[in-house]
Amino acid sequence: MSDLLKLEKRGRTAIITFNNPPANTWTPESLRYLEQLVNELNDDKENYALILTSDSEKFFSAGADLNRFNHDDKGLSFEFSLAFGEAFTALSNYQGVSIAAITGYAMGGGLEVALSCDVRICEEQAQMALPEAAVGLLPCGLGSQQLSWLVGEQWAKRMILLGERLKADKAEQIGLVSEVVPTGSVLDRALELAAKVEAQSPTSVRFCKELIMAARSGDITSAYAKEREMFVKLWDTQDQKEGVSAFLEKRKADWKNA
């Protein structure tokens, strides 16, 4: 599996590069390996950010390998869908900041893995779709829920029910990605964004991300109270003390991620 997903660390940023040519398709095995890598990064106090990308300008990821769906075994279909769901749930719950650096086509599970990241940027040749219904399937990697939350019901329905494929400029217009960059530059731009994370307290980032994601539950009144609760909880951390002291002493903070 280490051949299909290449892990590299540059300082406090980890880079996972998809490497299953020609289209970087997912298998249950590679999904489980992604889940394993994310869990290992969560245990690494020196890791603050994660970038997902591809070496291919043509394909970020084309999603699932459909050869694995050409059977009548519902047990196998359950195992595959579970692998998708658990891997992308783990990615959504990654404790640092995750950035999808999209190169070319991001289709089906290839878009769903990007939807599970905190930030999405893409190169100008990128195209995005959830085309599962065209082959008698449906998104099973959180896509029907993540896409609806991120871009609204209308565009989610156009992409999922009508099978519309979006080019980079339209994806940026509707908020599916936050930025479009020239071909060949998305990893460099993602690294620039990841570098911004290092200036933030990792414990504050972790708490803030939990609060932002909690907004999806729809109970805003409870979230207001939780926000105050987690603010006070920061006083149990070293990073709160370090951050305030560093500001007052006019020096760069030395984060402990604790």
Short mmCIF file of C-alpha atoms in Angstrom, two decimals:
data_model
loop_
_atom_site.label_atom_id
_atom_site.label_comp_id
_atom_site.label_asym_id
_atom_site.label_seq_id
_atom_site.Cartn_x
_atom_site.Cartn_y
_atom_site.Cartn_z
CA MET A 1 0.00 0.00 0.00
CA SER A 2 2.93 2.35 0.57
CA ASP A 3 3.39 2.33 -3.23
CA LEU A 4 -0.17 3.55 -3.81
CA LEU A 5 0.01 6.34 -1.23
CA LYS A 6 3.40 7.98 -0.80
CA LEU A 7 3.97 9.75 2.53
CA GLU A 8 6.51 12.56 2.81
CA LYS A 9 7.15 14.90 5.71
CA ARG A 10 8.46 18.44 5.30
CA GLY A 11 8.87 19.92 8.73
CA ARG A 12 5.47 20.01 10.41
CA THR A 13 3.61 19.27 7.17
CA ALA A 14 2.87 15.78 5.86
CA ILE A 15 2.21 15.17 2.16
CA ILE A 16 0.31 12.14 0.92
CA THR A 17 0.66 11.70 -2.83
CA PHE A 18 -1.72 9.41 -4.72
CA ASN A 19 0.29 6.99 -6.84
CA ASN A 20 -1.97 4.41 -8.47
CA PRO A 21 -1.63 5.19 -12.20
CA PRO A 22 -3.14 5.87 -14.55
CA ALA A 23 -6.15 7.31 -12.67
CA ASN A 24 -5.25 7.02 -8.96
CA THR A 25 -8.28 4.86 -8.23
CA TRP A 26 -9.18 3.72 -4.72
CA THR A 27 -9.30 0.15 -3.45
CA PRO A 28 -10.43 -1.03 -0.01
CA GLU A 29 -6.77 -1.67 0.79
CA SER A 30 -5.60 1.83 -0.12
CA LEU A 31 -8.52 3.35 1.79
CA ARG A 32 -7.58 1.41 4.91
CA TYR A 33 -3.99 2.56 4.47
CA LEU A 34 -5.13 6.19 4.23
CA GLU A 35 -7.06 5.74 7.47
CA GLN A 36 -3.94 4.25 9.10
CA LEU A 37 -1.75 7.15 7.95
CA VAL A 38 -4.18 9.77 9.26
CA ASN A 39 -4.36 8.03 12.63
CA GLU A 40 -0.57 7.90 12.82
CA LEU A 41 -0.33 11.62 12.03
CA ASN A 42 -2.83 12.36 14.80
CA ASP A 43 -0.40 10.70 17.21
CA ASP A 44 2.53 12.77 15.95
CA LYS A 45 2.87 15.92 18.06
CA GLU A 46 5.19 17.44 15.44
CA ASN A 47 2.60 17.23 12.65
CA TYR A 48 0.35 20.28 12.13
CA ALA A 49 -0.85 20.02 8.52
CA LEU A 50 -1.60 17.42 5.85
CA ILE A 51 -1.64 17.90 2.08
CA LEU A 52 -3.27 15.38 -0.27
CA THR A 53 -2.16 15.59 -3.88
CA SER A 54 -1.19 13.68 -7.03
CA ASP A 55 1.88 13.57 -9.26
CA SER A 56 -0.43 13.47 -12.29
CA GLU A 57 -1.63 16.68 -13.97
CA LYS A 58 -4.47 14.69 -15.55
CA PHE A 59 -5.79 12.80 -12.53
CA PHE A 60 -6.10 13.78 -8.90
CA SER A 61 -8.19 10.64 -8.42
CA ALA A 62 -10.89 9.03 -10.55
CA GLY A 63 -12.51 7.42 -7.49
CA ALA A 64 -13.19 3.75 -7.01
CA ASP A 65 -11.81 1.04 -9.24
CA LEU A 66 -15.07 -0.10 -10.90
CA ASN A 67 -13.59 -3.51 -11.60
CA ARG A 68 -14.07 -4.09 -7.87
CA PHE A 69 -17.83 -3.51 -8.24
CA ASN A 70 -18.44 -5.93 -11.10
CA HIS A 71 -19.94 -8.73 -9.00
CA ASP A 72 -23.12 -9.82 -7.18
CA ASP A 73 -21.66 -10.06 -3.68
CA LYS A 74 -23.37 -7.60 -1.32
CA GLY A 75 -20.84 -8.47 1.37
CA LEU A 76 -18.01 -7.17 -0.80
CA SER A 77 -19.98 -4.02 -1.58
CA PHE A 78 -20.49 -3.42 2.15
CA GLU A 79 -16.77 -3.86 2.85
CA PHE A 80 -15.86 -1.36 0.13
CA SER A 81 -18.43 1.22 1.26
CA LEU A 82 -17.31 0.81 4.87
CA ALA A 83 -13.68 1.37 3.85
CA PHE A 84 -14.70 4.56 2.05
CA GLY A 85 -16.77 5.81 4.96
CA GLU A 86 -14.26 5.06 7.69
CA ALA A 87 -11.24 6.40 5.77
CA PHE A 88 -12.91 9.68 4.88
CA THR A 89 -14.41 10.05 8.36
CA ALA A 90 -10.89 9.68 9.76
CA LEU A 91 -9.69 12.32 7.31
CA SER A 92 -12.53 14.67 8.26
CA ASN A 93 -11.55 14.22 11.91
CA TYR A 94 -7.82 14.75 11.32
CA GLN A 95 -6.61 16.93 14.18
CA GLY A 96 -4.50 19.30 12.09
CA VAL A 97 -5.40 21.25 8.97
CA SER A 98 -5.89 19.19 5.82
CA ILE A 99 -5.51 20.64 2.33
CA ALA A 100 -6.58 18.98 -0.91
CA ALA A 101 -4.23 20.10 -3.69
CA ILE A 102 -6.29 19.00 -6.69
CA THR A 103 -4.52 18.52 -10.01
CA GLY A 104 -6.71 17.05 -12.76
CA TYR A 105 -9.90 15.01 -12.63
CA ALA A 106 -11.40 14.53 -9.15
CA MET A 107 -14.28 12.12 -9.75
CA GLY A 108 -16.47 10.15 -7.36
CA GLY A 109 -14.31 9.01 -4.47
CA GLY A 110 -11.59 11.27 -5.82
CA LEU A 111 -13.77 14.29 -5.11
CA GLU A 112 -15.05 12.80 -1.85
CA VAL A 113 -11.54 12.60 -0.41
CA ALA A 114 -11.11 16.30 -1.23
CA LEU A 115 -14.49 17.10 0.34
CA SER A 116 -13.19 15.52 3.55
CA CYS A 117 -10.33 18.04 3.73
CA ASP A 118 -10.53 21.42 5.46
CA VAL A 119 -9.30 23.42 2.47
CA ARG A 120 -9.52 22.67 -1.25
CA ILE A 121 -7.49 24.37 -3.96
CA CYS A 122 -7.08 23.20 -7.54
CA GLU A 123 -5.16 23.73 -10.74
CA GLU A 124 -6.86 25.39 -13.69
CA GLN A 125 -7.24 22.14 -15.65
CA ALA A 126 -9.07 20.36 -12.82
CA GLN A 127 -12.59 19.01 -13.23
CA MET A 128 -14.83 17.68 -10.45
CA ALA A 129 -17.89 15.41 -10.38
CA LEU A 130 -19.84 12.84 -8.40
CA PRO A 131 -20.98 10.70 -11.37
CA GLU A 132 -21.90 7.52 -9.48
CA ALA A 133 -25.57 7.48 -10.52
CA ALA A 134 -24.51 7.21 -14.17
CA VAL A 135 -23.13 3.73 -13.45
CA GLY A 136 -25.92 2.60 -11.12
CA LEU A 137 -24.18 3.57 -7.89
CA LEU A 138 -24.24 6.44 -5.40
CA PRO A 139 -21.58 8.33 -3.41
CA CYS A 140 -20.63 6.23 -0.37
CA GLY A 141 -17.62 8.19 0.88
CA LEU A 142 -19.65 10.87 2.68
CA GLY A 143 -20.15 12.72 -0.62
CA SER A 144 -23.91 13.19 -0.58
CA GLN A 145 -23.62 14.84 2.84
CA GLN A 146 -20.32 16.72 2.53
CA LEU A 147 -21.14 18.23 -0.86
CA SER A 148 -24.61 19.35 0.23
CA TRP A 149 -23.18 21.08 3.29
CA LEU A 150 -20.37 22.79 1.41
CA VAL A 151 -22.12 24.08 -1.71
CA GLY A 152 -25.83 23.88 -0.88
CA GLU A 153 -28.64 21.62 -1.97
CA GLN A 154 -29.05 23.02 -5.50
CA TRP A 155 -25.52 22.44 -6.68
CA ALA A 156 -25.31 19.12 -4.83
CA LYS A 157 -28.41 17.97 -6.72
CA ARG A 158 -27.06 19.18 -10.05
CA MET A 159 -23.80 17.33 -9.51
CA ILE A 160 -25.24 14.13 -8.02
CA LEU A 161 -28.70 13.81 -9.61
CA LEU A 162 -27.85 15.32 -13.01
CA GLY A 163 -24.25 14.18 -13.10
CA GLU A 164 -22.89 17.63 -13.90
CA ARG A 165 -19.12 17.98 -14.10
CA LEU A 166 -17.61 21.26 -12.92
CA LYS A 167 -14.53 22.96 -14.29
CA ALA A 168 -12.18 24.78 -11.95
CA ASP A 169 -13.65 28.25 -12.41
CA LYS A 170 -17.19 27.11 -11.63
CA ALA A 171 -15.96 25.09 -8.64
CA GLU A 172 -14.37 28.24 -7.27
CA GLN A 173 -17.48 30.30 -7.99
CA ILE A 174 -19.75 28.03 -5.92
CA GLY A 175 -17.22 27.58 -3.10
CA LEU A 176 -16.29 23.98 -3.81
CA VAL A 177 -12.66 25.11 -3.94
CA SER A 178 -11.26 28.30 -2.44
CA GLU A 179 -8.60 29.02 -5.05
CA VAL A 180 -7.56 28.12 -8.61
CA VAL A 181 -3.85 28.18 -9.49
CA PRO A 182 -1.85 27.57 -12.70
CA THR A 183 -1.05 24.03 -13.79
CA GLY A 184 1.95 22.63 -11.96
CA SER A 185 1.78 25.02 -9.00
CA VAL A 186 -0.86 23.55 -6.68
CA LEU A 187 1.56 21.74 -4.35
CA ASP A 188 3.69 24.85 -3.89
CA ARG A 189 0.58 26.88 -3.08
CA ALA A 190 -0.65 24.20 -0.68
CA LEU A 191 2.71 24.29 1.09
CA GLU A 192 2.39 28.07 1.44
CA LEU A 193 -1.01 27.61 3.05
CA ALA A 194 0.28 24.83 5.30
CA ALA A 195 3.08 27.13 6.46
CA LYS A 196 0.43 29.51 7.79
CA VAL A 197 -0.73 26.76 10.14
CA GLU A 198 2.61 26.79 11.94
CA ALA A 199 1.89 30.29 13.23
CA GLN A 200 -1.27 29.03 14.91
CA SER A 201 -1.50 27.20 18.22
CA PRO A 202 -2.10 23.55 17.29
CA THR A 203 -4.34 23.04 20.30
CA SER A 204 -6.38 26.13 19.39
CA VAL A 205 -6.62 24.90 15.80
CA ARG A 206 -7.83 21.52 17.02
CA PHE A 207 -10.47 23.08 19.27
CA CYS A 208 -11.59 25.56 16.61
CA LYS A 209 -11.92 22.85 13.99
CA GLU A 210 -14.11 20.81 16.32
CA LEU A 211 -16.36 23.84 16.86
CA ILE A 212 -16.59 24.64 13.15
CA MET A 213 -17.49 21.04 12.30
CA ALA A 214 -20.07 20.99 15.11
CA ALA A 215 -22.03 23.63 13.20
CA ARG A 216 -23.13 20.86 10.84
CA SER A 217 -25.29 19.35 13.57
CA GLY A 218 -27.52 22.40 13.39
CA ASP A 219 -27.84 23.04 17.13
CA ILE A 220 -26.34 26.52 17.25
CA THR A 221 -27.50 27.29 20.79
CA SER A 222 -25.60 24.33 22.22
CA ALA A 223 -22.63 25.26 20.04
CA TYR A 224 -22.49 28.73 21.60
CA ALA A 225 -22.15 27.15 25.05
CA LYS A 226 -19.58 24.64 23.80
CA GLU A 227 -17.53 27.48 22.31
CA ARG A 228 -17.25 29.14 25.72
CA GLU A 229 -16.53 25.79 27.38
CA MET A 230 -13.67 25.03 25.00
CA PHE A 231 -12.28 28.54 25.38
CA VAL A 232 -11.89 27.96 29.11
CA LYS A 233 -10.54 24.46 28.48
CA LEU A 234 -7.57 26.03 26.66
CA TRP A 235 -6.27 27.08 30.08
CA ASP A 236 -5.41 23.41 30.67
CA THR A 237 -2.93 23.56 27.77
CA GLN A 238 0.67 24.72 27.49
CA ASP A 239 -0.02 26.39 24.15
CA GLN A 240 -2.47 28.89 25.66
CA LYS A 241 0.14 30.09 28.10
CA GLU A 242 2.87 30.11 25.46
CA GLY A 243 0.76 31.99 22.90
CA VAL A 244 -0.20 34.84 25.23
CA SER A 245 3.30 35.08 26.70
CA ALA A 246 4.95 35.15 23.29
CA PHE A 247 2.64 37.94 22.13
CA LEU A 248 3.27 40.06 25.21
CA GLU A 249 7.01 39.41 25.03
CA LYS A 250 7.06 40.22 21.29
CA ARG A 251 8.61 36.91 20.25
CA LYS A 252 7.64 33.94 18.09
CA ALA A 253 5.60 31.30 19.91
CA ASP A 254 7.22 27.93 20.54
CA TRP A 255 4.20 25.64 20.27
CA LYS A 256 4.18 22.34 22.19
CA ASN A 257 0.96 20.90 20.74
CA ALA A 258 -0.08 20.15 24.28
#
